[in-house]
Short mmCIF file of C-alpha atoms and ligand atoms in Angstrom, two decimals:
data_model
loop_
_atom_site.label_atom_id
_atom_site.label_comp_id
_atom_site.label_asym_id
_atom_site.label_seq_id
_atom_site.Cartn_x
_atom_site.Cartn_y
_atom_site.Cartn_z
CA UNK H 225 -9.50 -170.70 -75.76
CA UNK H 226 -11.76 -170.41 -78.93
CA UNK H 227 -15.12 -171.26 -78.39
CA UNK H 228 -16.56 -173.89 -80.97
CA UNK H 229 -19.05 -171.33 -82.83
CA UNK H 230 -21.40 -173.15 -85.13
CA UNK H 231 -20.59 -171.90 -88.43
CA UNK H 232 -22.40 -169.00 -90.48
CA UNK H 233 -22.18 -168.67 -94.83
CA UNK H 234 -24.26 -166.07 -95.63
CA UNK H 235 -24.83 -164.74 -99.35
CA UNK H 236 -24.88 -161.38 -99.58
CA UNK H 237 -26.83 -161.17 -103.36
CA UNK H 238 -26.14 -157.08 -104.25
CA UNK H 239 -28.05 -155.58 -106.27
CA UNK H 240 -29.07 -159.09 -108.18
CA UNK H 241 -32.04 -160.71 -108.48
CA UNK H 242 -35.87 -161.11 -109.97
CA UNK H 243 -38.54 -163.11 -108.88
CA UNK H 244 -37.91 -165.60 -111.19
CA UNK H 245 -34.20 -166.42 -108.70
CA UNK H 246 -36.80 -167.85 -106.34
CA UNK H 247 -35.91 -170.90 -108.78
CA UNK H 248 -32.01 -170.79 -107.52
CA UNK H 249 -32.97 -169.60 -103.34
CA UNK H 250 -35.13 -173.05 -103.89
CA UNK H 251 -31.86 -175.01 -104.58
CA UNK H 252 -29.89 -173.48 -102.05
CA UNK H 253 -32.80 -174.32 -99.43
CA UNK H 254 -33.36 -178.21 -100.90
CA UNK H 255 -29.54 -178.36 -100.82
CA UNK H 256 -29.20 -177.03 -96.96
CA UNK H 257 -30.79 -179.53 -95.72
CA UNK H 258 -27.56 -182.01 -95.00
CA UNK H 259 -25.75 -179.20 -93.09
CA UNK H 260 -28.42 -178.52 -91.10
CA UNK H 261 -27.35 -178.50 -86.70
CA UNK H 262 -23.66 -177.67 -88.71
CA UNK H 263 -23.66 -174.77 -90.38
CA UNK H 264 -26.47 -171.54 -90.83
CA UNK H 265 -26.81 -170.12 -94.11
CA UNK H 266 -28.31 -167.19 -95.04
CA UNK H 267 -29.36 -165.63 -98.03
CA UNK H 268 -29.01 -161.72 -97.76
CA UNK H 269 -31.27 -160.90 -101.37
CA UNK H 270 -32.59 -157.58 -102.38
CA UNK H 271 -35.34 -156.44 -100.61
CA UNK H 272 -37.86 -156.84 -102.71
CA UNK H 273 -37.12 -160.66 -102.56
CA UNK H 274 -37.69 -160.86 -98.85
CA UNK H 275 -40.70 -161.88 -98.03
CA UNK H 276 -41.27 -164.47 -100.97
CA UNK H 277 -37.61 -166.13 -99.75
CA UNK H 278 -38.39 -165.99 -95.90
CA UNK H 279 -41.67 -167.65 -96.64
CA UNK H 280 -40.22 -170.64 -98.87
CA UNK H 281 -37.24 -170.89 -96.66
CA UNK H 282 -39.62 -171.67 -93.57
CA UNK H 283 -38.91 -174.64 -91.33
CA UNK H 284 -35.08 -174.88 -93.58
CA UNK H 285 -31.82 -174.97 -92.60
CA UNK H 286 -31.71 -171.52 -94.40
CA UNK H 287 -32.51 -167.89 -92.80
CA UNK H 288 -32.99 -165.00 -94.86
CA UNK H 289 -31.50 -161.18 -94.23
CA UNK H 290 -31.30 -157.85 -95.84
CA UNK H 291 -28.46 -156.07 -97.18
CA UNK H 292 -28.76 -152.33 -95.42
CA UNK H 293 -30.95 -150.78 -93.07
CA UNK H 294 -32.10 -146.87 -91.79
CA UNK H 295 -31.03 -146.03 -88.63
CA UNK H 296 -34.35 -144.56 -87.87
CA UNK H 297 -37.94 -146.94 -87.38
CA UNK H 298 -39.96 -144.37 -89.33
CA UNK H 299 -40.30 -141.40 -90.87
CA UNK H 300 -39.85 -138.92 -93.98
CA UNK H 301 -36.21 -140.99 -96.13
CA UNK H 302 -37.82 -141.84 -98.95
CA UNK H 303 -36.34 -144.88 -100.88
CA UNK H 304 -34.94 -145.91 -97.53
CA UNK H 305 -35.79 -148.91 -95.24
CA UNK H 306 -36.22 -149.32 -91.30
CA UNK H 307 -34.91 -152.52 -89.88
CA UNK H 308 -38.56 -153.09 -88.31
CA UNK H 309 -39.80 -153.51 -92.34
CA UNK H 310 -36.79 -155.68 -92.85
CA UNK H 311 -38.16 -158.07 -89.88
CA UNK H 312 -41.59 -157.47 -90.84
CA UNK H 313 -40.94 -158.94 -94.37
CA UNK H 314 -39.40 -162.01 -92.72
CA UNK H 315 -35.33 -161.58 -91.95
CA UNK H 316 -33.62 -162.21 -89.10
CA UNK H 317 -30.50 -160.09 -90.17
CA UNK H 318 -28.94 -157.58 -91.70
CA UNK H 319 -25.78 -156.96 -93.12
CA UNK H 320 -24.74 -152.94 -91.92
CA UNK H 321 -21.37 -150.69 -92.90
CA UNK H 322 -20.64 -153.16 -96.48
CA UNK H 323 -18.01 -151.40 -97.94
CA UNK H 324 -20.01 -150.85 -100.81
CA UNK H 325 -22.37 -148.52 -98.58
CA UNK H 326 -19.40 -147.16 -97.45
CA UNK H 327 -17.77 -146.13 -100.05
CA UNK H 328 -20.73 -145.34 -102.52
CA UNK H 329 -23.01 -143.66 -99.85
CA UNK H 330 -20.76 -142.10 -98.03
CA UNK H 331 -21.64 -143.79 -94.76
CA UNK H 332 -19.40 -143.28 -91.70
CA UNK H 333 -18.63 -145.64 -88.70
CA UNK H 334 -20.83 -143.65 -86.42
CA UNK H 335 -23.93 -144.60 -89.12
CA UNK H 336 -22.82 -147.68 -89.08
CA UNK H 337 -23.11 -148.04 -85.35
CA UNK H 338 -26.59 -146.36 -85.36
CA UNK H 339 -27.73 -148.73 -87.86
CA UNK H 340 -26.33 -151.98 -85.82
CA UNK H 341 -28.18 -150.15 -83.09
CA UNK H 342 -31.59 -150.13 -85.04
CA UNK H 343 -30.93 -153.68 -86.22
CA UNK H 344 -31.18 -154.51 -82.65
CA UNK H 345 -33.98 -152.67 -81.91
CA UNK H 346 -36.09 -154.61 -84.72
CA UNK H 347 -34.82 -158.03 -83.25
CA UNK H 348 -32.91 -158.43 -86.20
CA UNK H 349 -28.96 -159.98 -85.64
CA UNK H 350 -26.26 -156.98 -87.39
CA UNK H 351 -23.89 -158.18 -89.76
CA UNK H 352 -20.93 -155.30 -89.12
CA UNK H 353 -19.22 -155.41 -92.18
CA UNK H 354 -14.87 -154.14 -91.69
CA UNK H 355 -12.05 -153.87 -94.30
CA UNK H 356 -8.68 -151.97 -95.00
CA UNK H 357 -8.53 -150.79 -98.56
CA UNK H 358 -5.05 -152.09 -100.62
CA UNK H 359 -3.24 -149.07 -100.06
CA UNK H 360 -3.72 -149.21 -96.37
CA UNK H 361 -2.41 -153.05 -95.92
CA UNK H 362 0.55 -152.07 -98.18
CA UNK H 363 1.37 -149.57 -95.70
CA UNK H 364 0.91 -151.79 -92.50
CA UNK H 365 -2.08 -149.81 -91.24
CA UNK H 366 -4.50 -152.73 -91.76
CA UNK H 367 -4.65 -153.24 -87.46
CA UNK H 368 -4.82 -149.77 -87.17
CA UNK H 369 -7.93 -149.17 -89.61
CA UNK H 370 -9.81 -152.38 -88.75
CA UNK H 371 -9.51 -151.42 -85.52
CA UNK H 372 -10.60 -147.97 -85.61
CA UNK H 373 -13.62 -149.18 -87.79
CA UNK H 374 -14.72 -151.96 -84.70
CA UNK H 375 -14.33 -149.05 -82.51
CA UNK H 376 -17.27 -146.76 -84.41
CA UNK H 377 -19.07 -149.20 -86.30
CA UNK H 378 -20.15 -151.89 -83.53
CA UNK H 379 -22.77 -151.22 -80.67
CA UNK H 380 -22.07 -150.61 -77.54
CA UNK H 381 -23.94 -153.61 -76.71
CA UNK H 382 -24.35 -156.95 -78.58
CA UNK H 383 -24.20 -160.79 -77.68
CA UNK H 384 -22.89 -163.70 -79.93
CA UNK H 385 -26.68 -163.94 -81.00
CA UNK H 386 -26.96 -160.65 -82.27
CA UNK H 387 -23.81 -159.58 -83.79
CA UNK H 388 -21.77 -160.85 -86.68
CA UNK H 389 -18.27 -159.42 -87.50
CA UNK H 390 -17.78 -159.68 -90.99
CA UNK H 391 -13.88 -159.20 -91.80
CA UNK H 392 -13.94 -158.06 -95.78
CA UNK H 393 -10.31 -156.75 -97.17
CA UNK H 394 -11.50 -154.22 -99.89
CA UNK H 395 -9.19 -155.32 -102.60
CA UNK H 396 -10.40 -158.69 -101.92
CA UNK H 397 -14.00 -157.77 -102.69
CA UNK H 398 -15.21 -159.46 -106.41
CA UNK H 399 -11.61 -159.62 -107.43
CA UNK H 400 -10.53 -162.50 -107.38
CA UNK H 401 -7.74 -161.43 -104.89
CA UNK H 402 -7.59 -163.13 -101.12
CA UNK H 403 -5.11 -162.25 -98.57
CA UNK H 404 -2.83 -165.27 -97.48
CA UNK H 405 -4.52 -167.67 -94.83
CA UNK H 406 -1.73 -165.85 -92.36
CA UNK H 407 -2.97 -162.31 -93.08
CA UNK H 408 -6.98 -163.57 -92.38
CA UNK H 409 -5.82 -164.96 -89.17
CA UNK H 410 -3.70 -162.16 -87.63
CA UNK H 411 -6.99 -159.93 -88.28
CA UNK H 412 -9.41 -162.33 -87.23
CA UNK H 413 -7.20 -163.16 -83.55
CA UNK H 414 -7.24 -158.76 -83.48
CA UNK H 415 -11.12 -158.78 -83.90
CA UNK H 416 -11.69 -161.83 -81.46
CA UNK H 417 -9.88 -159.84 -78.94
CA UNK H 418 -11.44 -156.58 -79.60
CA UNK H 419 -15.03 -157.97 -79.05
CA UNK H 420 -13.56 -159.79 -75.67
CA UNK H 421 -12.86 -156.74 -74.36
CA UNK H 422 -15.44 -155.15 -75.30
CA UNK H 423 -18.06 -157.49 -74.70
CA UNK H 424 -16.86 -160.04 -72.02
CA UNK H 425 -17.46 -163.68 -72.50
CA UNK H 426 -20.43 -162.55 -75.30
CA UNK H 427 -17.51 -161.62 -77.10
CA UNK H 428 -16.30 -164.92 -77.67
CA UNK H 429 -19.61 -166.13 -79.54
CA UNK H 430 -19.66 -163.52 -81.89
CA UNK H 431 -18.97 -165.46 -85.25
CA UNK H 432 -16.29 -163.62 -87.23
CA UNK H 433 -16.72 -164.05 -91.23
CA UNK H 434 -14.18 -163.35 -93.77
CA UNK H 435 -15.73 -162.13 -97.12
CA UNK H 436 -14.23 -161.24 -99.96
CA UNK H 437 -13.59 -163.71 -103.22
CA UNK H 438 -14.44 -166.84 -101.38
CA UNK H 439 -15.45 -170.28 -103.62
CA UNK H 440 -15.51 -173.01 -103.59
CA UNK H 441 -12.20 -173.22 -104.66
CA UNK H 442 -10.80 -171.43 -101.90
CA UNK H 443 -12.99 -172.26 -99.14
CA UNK H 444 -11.07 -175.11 -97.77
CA UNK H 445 -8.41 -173.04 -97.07
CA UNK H 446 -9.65 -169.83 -95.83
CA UNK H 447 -12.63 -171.16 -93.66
CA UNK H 448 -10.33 -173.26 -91.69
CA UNK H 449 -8.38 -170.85 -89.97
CA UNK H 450 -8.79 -170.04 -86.13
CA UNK H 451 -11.53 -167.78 -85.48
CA UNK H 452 -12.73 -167.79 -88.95
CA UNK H 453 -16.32 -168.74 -88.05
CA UNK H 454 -17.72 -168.63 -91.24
CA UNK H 455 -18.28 -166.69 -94.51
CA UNK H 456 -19.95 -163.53 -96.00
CA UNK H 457 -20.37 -164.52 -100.14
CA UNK H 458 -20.86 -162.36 -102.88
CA UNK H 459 -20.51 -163.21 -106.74
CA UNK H 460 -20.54 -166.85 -105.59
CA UNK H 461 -23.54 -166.80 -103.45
CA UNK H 462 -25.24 -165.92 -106.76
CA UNK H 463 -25.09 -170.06 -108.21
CA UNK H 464 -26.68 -172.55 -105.58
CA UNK H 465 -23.77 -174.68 -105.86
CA UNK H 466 -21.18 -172.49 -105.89
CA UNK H 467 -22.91 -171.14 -102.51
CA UNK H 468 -23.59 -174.80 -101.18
CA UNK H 469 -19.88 -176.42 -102.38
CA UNK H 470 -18.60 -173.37 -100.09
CA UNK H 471 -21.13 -174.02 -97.27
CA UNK H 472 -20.07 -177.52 -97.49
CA UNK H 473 -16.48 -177.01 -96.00
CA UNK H 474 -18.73 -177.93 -92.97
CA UNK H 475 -20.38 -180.14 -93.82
P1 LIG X 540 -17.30 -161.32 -103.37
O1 LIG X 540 -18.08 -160.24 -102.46
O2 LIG X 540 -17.50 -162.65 -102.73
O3 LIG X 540 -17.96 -161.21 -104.71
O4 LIG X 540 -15.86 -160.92 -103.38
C1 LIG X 540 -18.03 -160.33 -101.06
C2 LIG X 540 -18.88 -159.25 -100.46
O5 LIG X 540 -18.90 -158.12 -100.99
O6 LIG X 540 -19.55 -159.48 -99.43
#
């Protein structure tokens, strides 16, 4: 039986974003309010925006993450960030293993995992970002990939607290393209039962996101499905009320 899983939309804002989009954060955080006790909603911003967005955010409906961590707490990786800074500047996540890191920095399932790991370590809750590419659904590996990516990516141990599963088809990702509502649910049902075996009954509060070209448009449909506990926002996140008419499938 599903557990009833209050909701998660989180905005994951890329590389986007000056200090003068504390203007739009302060719409989505005036505009939370009503879903708040039904829905979380998280702003993932560039780092540099942290700590002015976790400050205004205070006391709202709205929590406020980062979009990659190091593995490591400290040391000589310069440009890089430990998930202790991350929490020190004021989130309470971070998304790990996008498949924009992946693909553009190279970063394997084992760094994945060590990240998740570090996220942990800093108090922070991991957002485990999984996806096949196009070529690999057209070819009916898309089980067979996601799970081989849960297998090296997630931490050997995690509660429904600290861990998010984000489920983000590639091709899906700023394209416009979704899989069909039937497609989302066969992978989320394989990822719900991956993290019960893995994890025991923890495994079962793990909230499961889909990502990839959600709207407002769209949301109705795709948030709805079983074990679809929520969303993981890009281009849309970017417009308070494209972000909040999503969010407000829960509402
Ligand atoms: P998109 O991005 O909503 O723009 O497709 C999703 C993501 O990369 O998390």
């Amino acid at each position: 039986m599903a557990e009833k899983l209050r909701p998660l939309v989180a905005g994951n804002w890329k590389m986007n974003g000056l200090a003068a989009s504390a203007a739009e954060f302060g719409k989505v955080v005036a505009g939370a309010a009503p879903l708040a006790g039904k829905a979380d909603l998280m702003i993932c911003p560039p780092a540099t925006l942290i700590p002015a967005f976790a400050a205004s955010a205070r006391g709202s409906a709205v929590t406020v993450g980062g979009q990659d961590c190091h593995a490591k707490a400290s040391g000589a990786h310069t440009g890089d960030l430990a998930a202790e800074m991350l929490a020190d500047a004021g989130a309470v996540a971070v998304i790990v293993g996008h498949s924009e890191r992946r693909a553009d920095h190279g970063e394997t399932d084992a760094q994945v995992r060590d990240k998740a790991q570090a996220a942990h370590r800093a108090g922070l809750t991991a957002i485990v970002c999984v996806g096949e590419q196009r070529s690999e659904r057209e070819a009916r590996e898309t089980l067979a990939v996601i799970g081989r990516q849960l297998e090296g990516s997630l931490p050997d141990a995690a509660t429904g607290a600290n861990l998010v599963v984000a489920y983000e088809p590639v091709w899906a990702i700023g394209t416009g393209l979704t899989p069909t509502p039937a497609d989302v649910g066969e992978v989320h049902a394989f990822i719900r039962q991956h993290l019960r075996q893995r994890y025991g009954a923890e495994g079962g509060r793990v909230r499961i996101l889909y990502g990839g070209s959600v709207k407002p448009a769209n949301a109705g449909e795709l948030l709805t499905i079983a074990d679809v506990n929520g969303a993981l926002v890009g281009g849309a996140s970017l417009k308070a009320d494209d972000f909040l008419g999503i969010a407000a499938v829960y509402g």
